[in-house]
Amino acid sequence: MLLKEMRRNADLINSDSGLFSSRESKQLRDYHDDMLAQTLASQRSTGIAQLLEKQLAAAGSTTRSVT
């Protein structure tokens, strides 16, 4: 999802007359992004999970429970 959103935002900035503006090029790029995302997810090397756990743990320790 992160890669898909990054590409979508980059596409909004770039013009339609660029090198990768053809439908085939976009399909190939999407395929590459999917493969890259699968590889990164299987390696768990991005560090996003650890960052989220750290932030959630910190947020949980600062909130008060309602009784």
mmCIF file of C-alpha atoms in Angstrom:
data_model
loop_
_atom_site.group_PDB
_atom_site.id
_atom_site.type_symbol
_atom_site.label_atom_id
_atom_site.label_comp_id
_atom_site.label_asym_id
_atom_site.label_seq_id
_atom_site.Cartn_x
_atom_site.Cartn_y
_atom_site.Cartn_z
ATOM 1 C CA MET A 1 0.000 0.000 0.000
ATOM 2 C CA LEU A 2 2.847 2.371 0.798
ATOM 3 C CA LEU A 3 4.470 1.876 -2.599
ATOM 4 C CA LYS A 4 1.123 2.193 -4.369
ATOM 5 C CA GLU A 5 0.392 5.523 -2.666
ATOM 6 C CA MET A 6 3.878 6.807 -3.418
ATOM 7 C CA ARG A 7 3.426 5.956 -7.102
ATOM 8 C CA ARG A 8 -0.037 7.502 -7.205
ATOM 9 C CA ASN A 9 1.271 10.763 -5.772
ATOM 10 C CA ALA A 10 4.249 10.756 -8.129
ATOM 11 C CA ASP A 11 1.895 10.212 -11.073
ATOM 12 C CA LEU A 12 -0.126 13.258 -10.040
ATOM 13 C CA ILE A 13 3.007 15.385 -10.166
ATOM 14 C CA ASN A 14 4.411 14.003 -13.442
ATOM 15 C CA SER A 15 2.980 14.857 -16.824
ATOM 16 C CA ASP A 16 1.290 12.359 -19.138
ATOM 17 C CA SER A 17 3.932 12.905 -21.823
ATOM 18 C CA GLY A 18 6.801 11.384 -19.864
ATOM 19 C CA LEU A 19 8.883 8.323 -20.658
ATOM 20 C CA PHE A 20 6.694 6.006 -18.558
ATOM 21 C CA SER A 21 3.315 7.363 -19.575
ATOM 22 C CA SER A 22 2.185 4.425 -21.733
ATOM 23 C CA ARG A 23 -0.328 1.941 -20.380
ATOM 24 C CA GLU A 24 2.133 -0.931 -20.815
ATOM 25 C CA SER A 25 4.878 0.885 -18.936
ATOM 26 C CA LYS A 26 2.507 1.616 -16.066
ATOM 27 C CA GLN A 27 1.440 -2.036 -15.919
ATOM 28 C CA LEU A 28 5.056 -3.187 -15.853
ATOM 29 C CA ARG A 29 5.872 -0.639 -13.151
ATOM 30 C CA ASP A 30 2.882 -1.790 -11.094
ATOM 31 C CA TYR A 31 4.037 -5.397 -11.431
ATOM 32 C CA HIS A 32 7.529 -4.399 -10.298
ATOM 33 C CA ASP A 33 6.093 -2.525 -7.321
ATOM 34 C CA ASP A 34 4.031 -5.576 -6.324
ATOM 35 C CA MET A 35 7.082 -7.835 -6.480
ATOM 36 C CA LEU A 36 9.160 -5.338 -4.521
ATOM 37 C CA ALA A 37 6.443 -5.024 -1.881
ATOM 38 C CA GLN A 38 6.221 -8.805 -1.518
ATOM 39 C CA THR A 39 9.980 -9.094 -1.176
ATOM 40 C CA LEU A 40 10.184 -6.337 1.423
ATOM 41 C CA ALA A 41 7.272 -7.780 3.377
ATOM 42 C CA SER A 42 8.804 -11.258 3.436
ATOM 43 C CA GLN A 43 12.150 -9.925 4.673
ATOM 44 C CA ARG A 44 10.592 -7.656 7.301
ATOM 45 C CA SER A 45 13.490 -5.296 6.690
ATOM 46 C CA THR A 46 11.700 -1.964 6.409
ATOM 47 C CA GLY A 47 11.484 -1.348 10.161
ATOM 48 C CA ILE A 48 7.937 -0.023 9.922
ATOM 49 C CA ALA A 49 6.545 -2.689 12.282
ATOM 50 C CA GLN A 50 9.106 -1.905 14.969
ATOM 51 C CA LEU A 51 8.439 1.815 14.626
ATOM 52 C CA LEU A 52 4.688 1.303 14.987
ATOM 53 C CA GLU A 53 5.143 -0.967 18.003
ATOM 54 C CA LYS A 54 7.378 1.605 19.650
ATOM 55 C CA GLN A 55 4.923 4.449 19.008
ATOM 56 C CA LEU A 56 1.923 2.424 20.179
ATOM 57 C CA ALA A 57 3.732 1.333 23.326
ATOM 58 C CA ALA A 58 4.658 4.923 24.114
ATOM 59 C CA ALA A 59 1.098 6.104 23.433
ATOM 60 C CA GLY A 60 -0.318 3.339 25.633
ATOM 61 C CA SER A 61 1.907 4.257 28.545
ATOM 62 C CA THR A 62 0.880 7.933 28.415
ATOM 63 C CA THR A 63 -2.889 7.453 28.309
ATOM 64 C CA ARG A 64 -4.924 7.129 31.470
ATOM 65 C CA SER A 65 -7.522 4.427 31.824
ATOM 66 C CA VAL A 66 -11.083 5.525 32.472
ATOM 67 C CA THR A 67 -12.750 3.961 35.499
#
